[in-house]
PDB file of C-alpha atoms in Angstrom:
ATOM      1  CA  ARG V   1       0.000   0.000   0.000  1.00  0.00           C
ATOM      2  CA  TYR V   2       2.844   2.410   0.773  1.00  0.00           C
ATOM      3  CA  ASP V   3       5.331   1.092  -1.812  1.00  0.00           C
ATOM      4  CA  ALA V   4       4.800   3.930  -4.310  1.00  0.00           C
ATOM      5  CA  GLY V   5       7.696   2.757  -6.503  1.00  0.00           C
ATOM      6  CA  LYS V   6       6.207  -0.786  -6.674  1.00  0.00           C
ATOM      7  CA  ASP V   7       9.735  -2.209  -6.299  1.00  0.00           C
ATOM      8  CA  GLY V   8       8.976  -4.389  -3.272  1.00  0.00           C
ATOM      9  CA  PHE V   9      10.745  -2.052  -0.862  1.00  0.00           C
ATOM     10  CA  ILE V  10       9.842   0.946   1.266  1.00  0.00           C
ATOM     11  CA  ASP V  11      12.451   3.660   0.885  1.00  0.00           C
ATOM     12  CA  LEU V  12      12.977   6.756   3.010  1.00  0.00           C
ATOM     13  CA  MET V  13      10.399   8.932   1.224  1.00  0.00           C
ATOM     14  CA  GLU V  14       7.788   6.162   1.197  1.00  0.00           C
ATOM     15  CA  LEU V  15       8.362   5.589   4.920  1.00  0.00           C
ATOM     16  CA  LYS V  16       8.010   9.350   5.488  1.00  0.00           C
ATOM     17  CA  LEU V  17       4.638   9.387   3.695  1.00  0.00           C
ATOM     18  CA  MET V  18       3.478   6.257   5.523  1.00  0.00           C
ATOM     19  CA  MET V  19       4.320   7.716   8.932  1.00  0.00           C
ATOM     20  CA  GLU V  20       2.563  10.975   8.043  1.00  0.00           C
ATOM     21  CA  LYS V  21      -0.568   9.094   6.889  1.00  0.00           C
ATOM     22  CA  LEU V  22      -0.527   7.071  10.123  1.00  0.00           C
ATOM     23  CA  GLY V  23      -0.419  10.324  12.099  1.00  0.00           C
ATOM     24  CA  ALA V  24       3.123   9.897  13.453  1.00  0.00           C
ATOM     25  CA  PRO V  25       5.385  12.113  11.311  1.00  0.00           C
ATOM     26  CA  GLN V  26       9.127  11.686  11.863  1.00  0.00           C
ATOM     27  CA  THR V  27      12.199  13.801  11.247  1.00  0.00           C
ATOM     28  CA  HIS V  28      14.578  12.869   8.435  1.00  0.00           C
ATOM     29  CA  LEU V  29      17.070  11.562  10.991  1.00  0.00           C
ATOM     30  CA  GLY V  30      14.300   9.681  12.804  1.00  0.00           C
ATOM     31  CA  LEU V  31      13.279   7.970   9.560  1.00  0.00           C
ATOM     32  CA  LYS V  32      16.886   7.009   8.814  1.00  0.00           C
ATOM     33  CA  ASN V  33      17.215   5.541  12.318  1.00  0.00           C
ATOM     34  CA  MET V  34      13.977   3.596  11.865  1.00  0.00           C
ATOM     35  CA  ILE V  35      15.305   1.974   8.702  1.00  0.00           C
ATOM     36  CA  LYS V  36      18.751   1.402  10.205  1.00  0.00           C
ATOM     37  CA  GLU V  37      17.288  -0.474  13.191  1.00  0.00           C
ATOM     38  CA  VAL V  38      15.811  -3.266  11.036  1.00  0.00           C
ATOM     39  CA  ASP V  39      17.844  -2.979   7.804  1.00  0.00           C
ATOM     40  CA  GLU V  40      19.466  -6.425   7.759  1.00  0.00           C
ATOM     41  CA  ASP V  41      20.924  -6.172   4.255  1.00  0.00           C
ATOM     42  CA  LEU V  42      22.115  -2.548   4.704  1.00  0.00           C
ATOM     43  CA  ASP V  43      20.444  -1.291   1.518  1.00  0.00           C
ATOM     44  CA  SER V  44      18.836   1.702   3.304  1.00  0.00           C
ATOM     45  CA  LYS V  45      15.298   0.555   2.517  1.00  0.00           C
ATOM     46  CA  LEU V  46      12.821  -1.879   4.037  1.00  0.00           C
ATOM     47  CA  SER V  47      12.056  -5.226   2.438  1.00  0.00           C
ATOM     48  CA  PHE V  48       8.905  -7.097   3.421  1.00  0.00           C
ATOM     49  CA  ARG V  49      10.989  -9.321   5.718  1.00  0.00           C
ATOM     50  CA  GLU V  50      12.500  -6.268   7.426  1.00  0.00           C
ATOM     51  CA  PHE V  51       9.040  -4.706   7.705  1.00  0.00           C
ATOM     52  CA  LEU V  52       7.795  -7.820   9.506  1.00  0.00           C
ATOM     53  CA  LEU V  53      10.856  -7.638  11.776  1.00  0.00           C
ATOM     54  CA  ILE V  54       9.441  -4.381  13.176  1.00  0.00           C
ATOM     55  CA  PHE V  55       6.390  -6.267  14.461  1.00  0.00           C
ATOM     56  CA  ARG V  56       8.480  -9.161  15.795  1.00  0.00           C
ATOM     57  CA  LYS V  57      10.626  -6.702  17.748  1.00  0.00           C
ATOM     58  CA  ALA V  58       7.513  -4.902  19.001  1.00  0.00           C
ATOM     59  CA  ALA V  59       5.942  -8.168  20.164  1.00  0.00           C
ATOM     60  CA  ALA V  60       9.186  -9.108  21.938  1.00  0.00           C
ATOM     61  CA  GLY V  61       9.339  -5.699  23.632  1.00  0.00           C
ATOM     62  CA  GLU V  62      12.629  -4.839  21.900  1.00  0.00           C
ATOM     63  CA  LEU V  63      11.555  -1.388  20.663  1.00  0.00           C
ATOM     64  CA  GLN V  64      11.915   1.776  22.723  1.00  0.00           C
ATOM     65  CA  GLU V  65       8.584   3.371  23.637  1.00  0.00           C
ATOM     66  CA  ASP V  66       9.530   6.686  22.008  1.00  0.00           C
ATOM     67  CA  SER V  67      10.950   5.211  18.786  1.00  0.00           C
ATOM     68  CA  GLY V  68       9.350   5.664  15.387  1.00  0.00           C
ATOM     69  CA  LEU V  69       9.275   1.898  14.895  1.00  0.00           C
ATOM     70  CA  HIS V  70       7.275   1.466  18.098  1.00  0.00           C
ATOM     71  CA  ALA V  71       4.807   4.082  16.833  1.00  0.00           C
ATOM     72  CA  LEU V  72       4.601   2.307  13.464  1.00  0.00           C
ATOM     73  CA  ALA V  73       3.974  -1.079  15.088  1.00  0.00           C
ATOM     74  CA  ARG V  74       1.360   0.392  17.437  1.00  0.00           C
ATOM     75  CA  LEU V  75      -0.443   2.300  14.646  1.00  0.00           C
ATOM     76  CA  SER V  76      -0.409  -0.678  12.277  1.00  0.00           C
ATOM     77  CA  GLU V  77      -1.795  -3.215  14.736  1.00  0.00           C
ATOM     78  CA  ILE V  78      -5.001  -4.964  13.863  1.00  0.00           C
ATOM     79  CA  ASP V  79      -7.617  -4.792  16.599  1.00  0.00           C
ATOM     80  CA  VAL V  80      -9.548  -8.061  16.660  1.00  0.00           C
ATOM     81  CA  SER V  81     -12.336  -6.532  18.743  1.00  0.00           C
ATOM     82  CA  THR V  82     -12.912  -3.932  16.002  1.00  0.00           C
ATOM     83  CA  GLU V  83     -12.131  -6.000  12.903  1.00  0.00           C
ATOM     84  CA  GLY V  84     -13.439  -9.269  14.230  1.00  0.00           C
ATOM     85  CA  VAL V  85     -11.693 -12.609  13.999  1.00  0.00           C
ATOM     86  CA  LYS V  86     -12.552 -12.973  10.302  1.00  0.00           C
ATOM     87  CA  GLY V  87     -11.039  -9.551   9.518  1.00  0.00           C
ATOM     88  CA  ALA V  88      -7.876 -10.438  11.434  1.00  0.00           C
ATOM     89  CA  LYS V  89      -7.759 -13.814   9.694  1.00  0.00           C
ATOM     90  CA  ASN V  90      -8.043 -12.154   6.269  1.00  0.00           C
ATOM     91  CA  PHE V  91      -5.362  -9.623   7.199  1.00  0.00           C
ATOM     92  CA  PHE V  92      -2.873 -12.281   8.278  1.00  0.00           C
ATOM     93  CA  GLU V  93      -3.696 -14.615   5.389  1.00  0.00           C
ATOM     94  CA  ALA V  94      -2.976 -11.774   2.971  1.00  0.00           C
ATOM     95  CA  LYS V  95       0.335 -11.130   4.742  1.00  0.00           C
ATOM     96  CA  VAL V  96       1.254 -14.831   4.509  1.00  0.00           C
ATOM     97  CA  ARG V  97       0.369 -14.969   0.785  1.00  0.00           C
ATOM     98  CA  GLN V  98       2.490 -11.887   0.206  1.00  0.00           C
ATOM     99  CA  ALA V  99       5.414 -13.414   2.134  1.00  0.00           C
ATOM    100  CA  ILE V 100       5.155 -16.648   0.118  1.00  0.00           C
ATOM    101  CA  ASN V 101       5.149 -14.694  -3.152  1.00  0.00           C
ATOM    102  CA  GLU V 102       8.170 -12.708  -1.990  1.00  0.00           C
ATOM    103  CA  ALA V 103       9.993 -15.905  -1.017  1.00  0.00           C
ATOM    104  CA  SER V 104       9.347 -17.598  -4.368  1.00  0.00           C
ATOM    105  CA  ARG V 105      10.423 -14.460  -6.236  1.00  0.00           C
ATOM    106  CA  PHE V 106      13.564 -14.340  -4.110  1.00  0.00           C
ATOM    107  CA  GLU V 107      14.296 -18.006  -4.919  1.00  0.00           C
ATOM    108  CA  GLU V 108      13.841 -17.295  -8.640  1.00  0.00           C
ATOM    109  CA  GLU V 109      16.260 -14.372  -8.415  1.00  0.00           C
ATOM    110  CA  ILE V 110      18.853 -16.536  -6.656  1.00  0.00           C
ATOM    111  CA  LYS V 111      18.509 -19.277  -9.281  1.00  0.00           C
ATOM    112  CA  ALA V 112      18.879 -16.722 -12.086  1.00  0.00           C
ATOM    113  CA  GLU V 113      21.994 -15.286 -10.437  1.00  0.00           C
ATOM    114  CA  GLN V 114      23.468 -18.790 -10.030  1.00  0.00           C
ATOM    115  CA  GLU V 115      22.783 -19.592 -13.696  1.00  0.00           C
ATOM    116  CA  GLU V 116      24.408 -16.316 -14.744  1.00  0.00           C
ATOM    117  CA  LYS V 117      27.488 -17.072 -12.639  1.00  0.00           C
ATOM    118  CA  LYS V 118      27.736 -20.565 -14.173  1.00  0.00           C
ATOM    119  CA  LYS V 119      27.441 -19.055 -17.641  1.00  0.00           C
ATOM    120  CA  GLN V 120      30.150 -16.476 -16.886  1.00  0.00           C
ATOM    121  CA  ALA V 121      32.441 -19.159 -15.446  1.00  0.00           C
ATOM    122  CA  GLU V 122      31.965 -21.314 -18.556  1.00  0.00           C
ATOM    123  CA  GLU V 123      32.689 -18.342 -20.844  1.00  0.00           C
ATOM    124  CA  LEU V 124      35.831 -17.563 -18.873  1.00  0.00           C
ATOM    125  CA  LYS V 125      36.918 -21.186 -19.127  1.00  0.00           C
ATOM    126  CA  GLN V 126      36.374 -21.127 -22.904  1.00  0.00           C
ATOM    127  CA  ARG V 127      38.293 -17.849 -23.299  1.00  0.00           C
ATOM    128  CA  LYS V 128      41.213 -19.252 -21.298  1.00  0.00           C
ATOM    129  CA  ALA V 129      41.257 -22.412 -23.416  1.00  0.00           C
ATOM    130  CA  ALA V 130      41.196 -20.349 -26.620  1.00  0.00           C
ATOM    131  CA  PHE V 131      44.000 -18.151 -25.296  1.00  0.00           C
ATOM    132  CA  LYS V 132      46.136 -21.167 -24.373  1.00  0.00           C
ATOM    133  CA  GLU V 133      45.558 -22.650 -27.816  1.00  0.00           C
ATOM    134  CA  LEU V 134      46.573 -19.365 -29.450  1.00  0.00           C
ATOM    135  CA  GLN V 135      49.537 -19.053 -27.120  1.00  0.00           C
ATOM    136  CA  SER V 136      50.751 -22.538 -27.996  1.00  0.00           C
ATOM    137  CA  THR V 137      50.898 -21.611 -31.707  1.00  0.00           C
ATOM    138  CA  PHE V 138      53.261 -18.726 -30.871  1.00  0.00           C
ATOM    139  CA  THR V 139      55.570 -20.729 -28.582  1.00  0.00           C
ATOM    140  CA  GLN V 140      56.296 -23.463 -31.110  1.00  0.00           C
TER     141      GLN V 140
END
């Protein structure tokens, strides 16, 4: 919903807009600190996995009360008494489906990278063989 770039990540500006829409605007430095606290891959943006980490940390009591992440977790909670069990079930099922899609896309990307590396290694091997063959004609 807040991924304006539709790239699967929430960057600094998207996080800024999200926090403003949730009624908890943050400073630029505050936003950077929010990302830094859960940014496992150090790309300065939030992946879905890192976004879920916010809620895991909140549930474990690992977020400071005055932090932006605590505010985000608190404002994004689903209230079962308001939404009902079916609403909560739909919310979490949608999150699970999204996580599964992300995981399969991630696996596809890894496989594509591995295939590309194999292809590059094979090309390098062929170039070396061709060079050695050419070199042998000059040394004789």
